[in-house]
Short mmCIF file of N, CA and C in Angstrom, two decimals:
data_model
loop_
_atom_site.label_atom_id
_atom_site.label_comp_id
_atom_site.label_asym_id
_atom_site.label_seq_id
_atom_site.Cartn_x
_atom_site.Cartn_y
_atom_site.Cartn_z
N MET A 1 0.85 -1.19 0.00
CA MET A 1 0.00 0.00 0.00
C MET A 1 0.89 1.24 0.00
N THR A 2 0.59 2.16 -0.87
CA THR A 2 1.35 3.40 -0.96
C THR A 2 1.00 4.33 0.19
N SER A 3 2.01 4.99 0.72
CA SER A 3 1.77 6.03 1.73
C SER A 3 2.61 7.25 1.38
N HIS A 4 2.20 8.37 1.94
CA HIS A 4 2.88 9.63 1.69
C HIS A 4 3.19 10.29 3.03
N ASP A 5 4.30 11.01 3.08
CA ASP A 5 4.65 11.76 4.29
C ASP A 5 3.86 13.06 4.30
N VAL A 6 3.09 13.27 5.36
CA VAL A 6 2.30 14.49 5.51
C VAL A 6 2.80 15.19 6.77
N THR A 7 3.30 16.41 6.60
CA THR A 7 3.78 17.18 7.74
C THR A 7 2.68 18.12 8.19
N LEU A 8 2.29 17.99 9.46
CA LEU A 8 1.26 18.82 10.06
C LEU A 8 1.96 19.97 10.77
N GLU A 9 1.50 21.19 10.53
CA GLU A 9 2.14 22.37 11.13
C GLU A 9 1.10 23.19 11.88
N TRP A 10 1.32 23.39 13.18
CA TRP A 10 0.42 24.18 14.02
C TRP A 10 0.91 25.62 14.08
N PRO A 11 0.02 26.56 14.41
CA PRO A 11 0.41 27.99 14.46
C PRO A 11 1.49 28.29 15.49
N ASP A 12 1.63 27.45 16.53
CA ASP A 12 2.65 27.72 17.55
C ASP A 12 4.04 27.21 17.16
N GLY A 13 4.17 26.68 15.94
CA GLY A 13 5.47 26.24 15.45
C GLY A 13 5.72 24.74 15.55
N ARG A 14 4.83 24.00 16.25
CA ARG A 14 5.00 22.55 16.33
C ARG A 14 4.80 21.92 14.95
N THR A 15 5.53 20.85 14.70
CA THR A 15 5.32 20.08 13.47
C THR A 15 5.41 18.60 13.80
N ARG A 16 4.70 17.79 13.05
CA ARG A 16 4.80 16.33 13.12
C ARG A 16 4.62 15.80 11.71
N THR A 17 5.45 14.86 11.33
CA THR A 17 5.32 14.22 10.03
C THR A 17 4.82 12.80 10.25
N ILE A 18 3.76 12.46 9.54
CA ILE A 18 3.17 11.12 9.65
C ILE A 18 3.06 10.50 8.27
N ALA A 19 3.11 9.18 8.23
CA ALA A 19 2.87 8.45 6.98
C ALA A 19 1.37 8.21 6.87
N VAL A 20 0.79 8.65 5.75
CA VAL A 20 -0.65 8.49 5.52
C VAL A 20 -0.83 7.61 4.30
N ARG A 21 -1.50 6.46 4.51
CA ARG A 21 -1.77 5.56 3.39
C ARG A 21 -2.82 6.16 2.47
N GLU A 22 -2.79 5.74 1.21
CA GLU A 22 -3.76 6.29 0.26
C GLU A 22 -5.18 5.84 0.55
N ASP A 23 -5.34 4.79 1.41
CA ASP A 23 -6.70 4.34 1.73
C ASP A 23 -7.21 4.91 3.05
N GLU A 24 -6.49 5.84 3.65
CA GLU A 24 -6.95 6.47 4.88
C GLU A 24 -6.89 7.99 4.75
N THR A 25 -7.69 8.64 5.58
CA THR A 25 -7.69 10.10 5.55
C THR A 25 -6.57 10.63 6.46
N VAL A 26 -6.28 11.89 6.32
CA VAL A 26 -5.25 12.50 7.19
C VAL A 26 -5.70 12.42 8.64
N LEU A 27 -6.99 12.65 8.89
CA LEU A 27 -7.50 12.56 10.27
C LEU A 27 -7.34 11.14 10.82
N GLU A 28 -7.66 10.12 10.05
CA GLU A 28 -7.50 8.74 10.50
C GLU A 28 -6.04 8.42 10.81
N ALA A 29 -5.14 8.86 9.97
CA ALA A 29 -3.71 8.60 10.19
C ALA A 29 -3.22 9.32 11.44
N ALA A 30 -3.67 10.54 11.65
CA ALA A 30 -3.27 11.28 12.85
C ALA A 30 -3.75 10.56 14.10
N GLU A 31 -4.99 10.09 14.08
CA GLU A 31 -5.52 9.36 15.24
C GLU A 31 -4.76 8.06 15.46
N ARG A 32 -4.36 7.40 14.39
CA ARG A 32 -3.62 6.13 14.50
C ARG A 32 -2.32 6.30 15.27
N VAL A 33 -1.68 7.48 15.13
CA VAL A 33 -0.39 7.71 15.81
C VAL A 33 -0.54 8.59 17.06
N GLY A 34 -1.79 8.85 17.47
CA GLY A 34 -2.02 9.57 18.72
C GLY A 34 -1.97 11.08 18.63
N ILE A 35 -2.18 11.65 17.46
CA ILE A 35 -2.20 13.11 17.29
C ILE A 35 -3.65 13.56 17.28
N ALA A 36 -3.97 14.54 18.11
CA ALA A 36 -5.33 15.07 18.18
C ALA A 36 -5.47 16.24 17.22
N LEU A 37 -6.41 16.12 16.29
CA LEU A 37 -6.76 17.21 15.39
C LEU A 37 -8.23 17.54 15.61
N PRO A 38 -8.63 18.79 15.40
CA PRO A 38 -10.06 19.11 15.56
C PRO A 38 -10.89 18.44 14.47
N PHE A 39 -12.07 17.95 14.85
CA PHE A 39 -12.99 17.37 13.87
C PHE A 39 -14.41 17.43 14.44
N GLY A 40 -15.37 17.26 13.57
CA GLY A 40 -16.76 17.27 14.01
C GLY A 40 -17.54 16.13 13.39
N CYS A 41 -17.96 16.27 12.15
CA CYS A 41 -18.92 15.35 11.54
C CYS A 41 -18.30 14.10 10.90
N ARG A 42 -17.06 14.19 10.47
CA ARG A 42 -16.37 13.12 9.72
C ARG A 42 -17.01 12.83 8.36
N THR A 43 -17.80 13.74 7.85
CA THR A 43 -18.44 13.54 6.55
C THR A 43 -18.16 14.67 5.57
N GLY A 44 -17.36 15.66 5.97
CA GLY A 44 -17.07 16.78 5.08
C GLY A 44 -18.15 17.84 5.05
N ALA A 45 -19.00 17.85 6.07
CA ALA A 45 -20.11 18.80 6.08
C ALA A 45 -19.90 19.99 7.01
N CYS A 46 -19.10 19.83 8.07
CA CYS A 46 -19.04 20.91 9.07
C CYS A 46 -17.82 21.81 8.91
N GLY A 47 -16.72 21.33 8.41
CA GLY A 47 -15.53 22.16 8.21
C GLY A 47 -14.63 22.27 9.42
N THR A 48 -14.96 21.63 10.53
CA THR A 48 -14.14 21.73 11.74
C THR A 48 -12.72 21.24 11.53
N CYS A 49 -12.52 20.26 10.66
CA CYS A 49 -11.21 19.65 10.45
C CYS A 49 -10.40 20.34 9.34
N THR A 50 -10.77 21.53 8.95
CA THR A 50 -10.11 22.21 7.83
C THR A 50 -8.61 22.36 8.04
N GLY A 51 -7.86 22.03 7.00
CA GLY A 51 -6.43 22.28 6.95
C GLY A 51 -6.14 23.12 5.70
N ARG A 52 -4.96 23.69 5.64
CA ARG A 52 -4.57 24.48 4.46
C ARG A 52 -3.28 23.91 3.89
N LEU A 53 -3.33 23.51 2.64
CA LEU A 53 -2.16 22.95 1.98
C LEU A 53 -1.11 24.04 1.79
N LEU A 54 0.08 23.80 2.33
CA LEU A 54 1.17 24.77 2.23
C LEU A 54 2.13 24.44 1.09
N GLU A 55 2.35 23.14 0.89
CA GLU A 55 3.29 22.71 -0.13
C GLU A 55 3.03 21.24 -0.45
N ALA A 56 3.11 20.91 -1.70
CA ALA A 56 3.02 19.52 -2.12
C ALA A 56 4.29 19.17 -2.87
N GLU A 57 4.70 17.92 -2.76
CA GLU A 57 5.93 17.46 -3.39
C GLU A 57 5.95 17.86 -4.87
N GLY A 58 7.01 18.49 -5.28
CA GLY A 58 7.17 18.88 -6.67
C GLY A 58 6.59 20.24 -7.02
N THR A 59 6.14 21.01 -6.00
CA THR A 59 5.59 22.35 -6.29
C THR A 59 6.33 23.39 -5.47
N GLU A 60 6.06 24.64 -5.78
CA GLU A 60 6.65 25.74 -5.02
C GLU A 60 5.89 25.89 -3.70
N PRO A 61 6.59 26.21 -2.62
CA PRO A 61 5.90 26.40 -1.34
C PRO A 61 5.04 27.66 -1.36
N GLY A 62 3.97 27.65 -0.54
CA GLY A 62 3.13 28.82 -0.37
C GLY A 62 3.80 29.84 0.52
N ASP A 63 3.13 30.97 0.72
CA ASP A 63 3.73 32.02 1.53
C ASP A 63 3.31 31.98 2.99
N GLY A 64 2.47 30.99 3.36
CA GLY A 64 2.05 30.85 4.75
C GLY A 64 0.95 31.81 5.14
N ALA A 65 0.49 32.65 4.22
CA ALA A 65 -0.57 33.63 4.51
C ALA A 65 -1.78 33.40 3.62
N GLY A 66 -2.04 32.16 3.30
CA GLY A 66 -3.20 31.84 2.49
C GLY A 66 -2.89 31.60 1.04
N ASN A 67 -1.69 31.96 0.57
CA ASN A 67 -1.31 31.69 -0.81
C ASN A 67 -0.65 30.32 -0.87
N SER A 68 -1.30 29.40 -1.57
CA SER A 68 -0.80 28.03 -1.60
C SER A 68 0.35 27.85 -2.60
N GLY A 69 0.80 28.91 -3.23
CA GLY A 69 1.95 28.81 -4.12
C GLY A 69 1.65 28.05 -5.39
N GLY A 70 0.40 28.03 -5.80
CA GLY A 70 0.05 27.36 -7.04
C GLY A 70 -0.15 25.87 -6.88
N VAL A 71 -0.25 25.39 -5.64
CA VAL A 71 -0.46 23.98 -5.39
C VAL A 71 -1.87 23.61 -5.81
N ASP A 72 -1.99 22.55 -6.57
CA ASP A 72 -3.29 22.08 -7.04
C ASP A 72 -3.87 21.11 -6.01
N ILE A 73 -4.86 21.57 -5.28
CA ILE A 73 -5.44 20.75 -4.21
C ILE A 73 -6.05 19.47 -4.76
N GLU A 74 -6.61 19.52 -5.94
CA GLU A 74 -7.23 18.33 -6.52
C GLU A 74 -6.19 17.28 -6.90
N ALA A 75 -4.97 17.71 -7.24
CA ALA A 75 -3.91 16.76 -7.56
C ALA A 75 -3.26 16.21 -6.29
N ALA A 76 -3.30 16.98 -5.22
CA ALA A 76 -2.65 16.58 -3.98
C ALA A 76 -3.50 15.65 -3.12
N PHE A 77 -4.84 15.73 -3.25
CA PHE A 77 -5.73 14.94 -2.40
C PHE A 77 -6.87 14.33 -3.19
N ALA A 78 -7.28 13.14 -2.78
CA ALA A 78 -8.53 12.53 -3.25
C ALA A 78 -9.51 12.61 -2.10
N HIS A 79 -10.77 12.86 -2.41
CA HIS A 79 -11.80 12.96 -1.38
C HIS A 79 -12.74 11.77 -1.45
N ARG A 80 -13.13 11.26 -0.30
CA ARG A 80 -14.06 10.13 -0.24
C ARG A 80 -15.45 10.53 -0.71
N ARG A 81 -15.78 11.78 -0.51
CA ARG A 81 -17.08 12.32 -0.94
C ARG A 81 -16.88 13.82 -1.17
N PRO A 82 -17.83 14.46 -1.82
CA PRO A 82 -17.66 15.90 -2.05
C PRO A 82 -17.53 16.67 -0.74
N PRO A 83 -16.61 17.64 -0.69
CA PRO A 83 -16.41 18.43 0.53
C PRO A 83 -17.51 19.50 0.64
N ARG A 84 -18.64 19.12 1.22
CA ARG A 84 -19.82 20.00 1.26
C ARG A 84 -19.61 21.26 2.09
N ALA A 85 -18.66 21.25 3.02
CA ALA A 85 -18.44 22.42 3.86
C ALA A 85 -17.75 23.56 3.11
N PHE A 86 -17.25 23.29 1.93
CA PHE A 86 -16.48 24.29 1.18
C PHE A 86 -17.22 24.81 -0.03
N LYS A 87 -16.88 26.03 -0.37
CA LYS A 87 -17.26 26.59 -1.66
C LYS A 87 -16.07 26.33 -2.60
N ASP A 88 -16.28 26.43 -3.89
CA ASP A 88 -15.21 26.19 -4.85
C ASP A 88 -13.99 27.06 -4.56
N ARG A 89 -14.21 28.31 -4.18
CA ARG A 89 -13.09 29.22 -3.93
C ARG A 89 -12.22 28.75 -2.76
N HIS A 90 -12.80 28.06 -1.79
CA HIS A 90 -12.00 27.53 -0.68
C HIS A 90 -11.01 26.48 -1.16
N ARG A 91 -11.47 25.57 -2.01
CA ARG A 91 -10.57 24.54 -2.57
C ARG A 91 -9.51 25.20 -3.45
N GLU A 92 -9.92 26.19 -4.23
CA GLU A 92 -8.96 26.88 -5.09
C GLU A 92 -7.89 27.58 -4.26
N ASP A 93 -8.23 27.99 -3.03
CA ASP A 93 -7.27 28.65 -2.14
C ASP A 93 -6.42 27.65 -1.35
N GLY A 94 -6.63 26.34 -1.59
CA GLY A 94 -5.78 25.33 -0.96
C GLY A 94 -6.30 24.73 0.33
N TYR A 95 -7.56 24.96 0.65
CA TYR A 95 -8.11 24.38 1.88
C TYR A 95 -8.56 22.95 1.61
N VAL A 96 -8.45 22.11 2.64
CA VAL A 96 -8.78 20.69 2.51
C VAL A 96 -9.45 20.21 3.80
N LEU A 97 -10.44 19.33 3.65
CA LEU A 97 -11.12 18.76 4.81
C LEU A 97 -10.42 17.45 5.19
N LEU A 98 -9.73 17.46 6.29
CA LEU A 98 -8.86 16.35 6.67
C LEU A 98 -9.62 15.07 7.02
N CYS A 99 -10.92 15.17 7.30
CA CYS A 99 -11.70 13.98 7.65
C CYS A 99 -12.08 13.14 6.43
N ILE A 100 -12.02 13.71 5.23
CA ILE A 100 -12.42 12.96 4.03
C ILE A 100 -11.34 12.97 2.96
N ALA A 101 -10.18 13.58 3.23
CA ALA A 101 -9.13 13.72 2.22
C ALA A 101 -7.97 12.76 2.47
N SER A 102 -7.57 12.08 1.39
CA SER A 102 -6.41 11.18 1.42
C SER A 102 -5.35 11.74 0.47
N PRO A 103 -4.09 11.79 0.92
CA PRO A 103 -3.05 12.40 0.09
C PRO A 103 -2.68 11.54 -1.13
N ARG A 104 -2.29 12.20 -2.19
CA ARG A 104 -1.78 11.55 -3.39
C ARG A 104 -0.32 11.90 -3.62
N THR A 105 0.25 12.68 -2.69
CA THR A 105 1.65 13.07 -2.73
C THR A 105 2.07 13.49 -1.32
N SER A 106 3.35 13.54 -1.05
CA SER A 106 3.82 14.05 0.23
C SER A 106 3.59 15.55 0.26
N CYS A 107 3.24 16.09 1.45
CA CYS A 107 2.88 17.51 1.52
C CYS A 107 3.01 18.05 2.94
N ARG A 108 2.87 19.38 3.04
CA ARG A 108 2.82 20.09 4.33
C ARG A 108 1.44 20.74 4.43
N ILE A 109 0.84 20.65 5.64
CA ILE A 109 -0.50 21.19 5.85
C ILE A 109 -0.52 22.01 7.13
N ALA A 110 -1.09 23.21 7.08
CA ALA A 110 -1.36 23.99 8.29
C ALA A 110 -2.59 23.40 8.95
N VAL A 111 -2.53 23.11 10.25
CA VAL A 111 -3.65 22.50 10.96
C VAL A 111 -3.96 23.29 12.24
N GLY A 112 -5.10 22.94 12.84
CA GLY A 112 -5.52 23.57 14.09
C GLY A 112 -6.78 24.38 13.88
N SER A 113 -7.42 24.73 14.97
CA SER A 113 -8.71 25.42 14.88
C SER A 113 -8.60 26.78 14.21
N SER A 114 -7.44 27.40 14.24
CA SER A 114 -7.30 28.73 13.62
C SER A 114 -7.42 28.66 12.11
N VAL A 115 -7.13 27.52 11.49
CA VAL A 115 -7.27 27.39 10.04
C VAL A 115 -8.74 27.46 9.67
N HIS A 116 -9.59 26.83 10.44
CA HIS A 116 -11.04 26.88 10.19
C HIS A 116 -11.55 28.30 10.30
N THR A 117 -11.05 29.07 11.25
CA THR A 117 -11.53 30.44 11.42
C THR A 117 -11.07 31.36 10.30
N GLU A 118 -10.08 30.95 9.50
CA GLU A 118 -9.70 31.75 8.33
C GLU A 118 -10.84 31.76 7.30
N LEU A 119 -11.67 30.72 7.33
CA LEU A 119 -12.75 30.60 6.35
C LEU A 119 -14.06 31.18 6.82
N MET A 120 -14.38 30.96 8.09
CA MET A 120 -15.71 31.30 8.59
C MET A 120 -15.60 32.06 9.89
N GLU A 121 -16.25 33.20 9.94
CA GLU A 121 -16.25 33.98 11.17
C GLU A 121 -17.18 33.30 12.18
N ASN A 122 -16.76 33.31 13.44
CA ASN A 122 -17.56 32.71 14.50
C ASN A 122 -18.81 33.56 14.75
N PRO A 123 -20.02 33.02 14.52
CA PRO A 123 -21.24 33.82 14.72
C PRO A 123 -21.59 34.00 16.18
N TRP A 124 -20.91 33.32 17.10
CA TRP A 124 -21.28 33.34 18.52
C TRP A 124 -20.46 34.31 19.33
N LYS A 125 -19.54 35.05 18.73
CA LYS A 125 -18.76 36.00 19.55
C LYS A 125 -19.36 37.37 19.55
#
């Protein structure tokens, strides 16, 4: 079974690299090795598990401020089902739902609850 190295990067500077098989999602692989990532529905509907693709193998790195550096999210990940929590522009900007996305290449992803808030303002504050 093919696997890819996926480096998870948190806003506080922590990083962890995990091997993610093509038949599992990034969230499943993180749980397998004991890494806690935010999630909600596990169906791609809520957006709680949102990550932002920073770099994929063979592409230029992004700038870390929302510019994915021309990384093609559709080439970097396969989705188990349509990512209903996103609009097309979110995918074009490099966002990925970690609960339904499986990597097709080694990559770096920004993770944590702050990535989700880049997309949607909290209506409860």
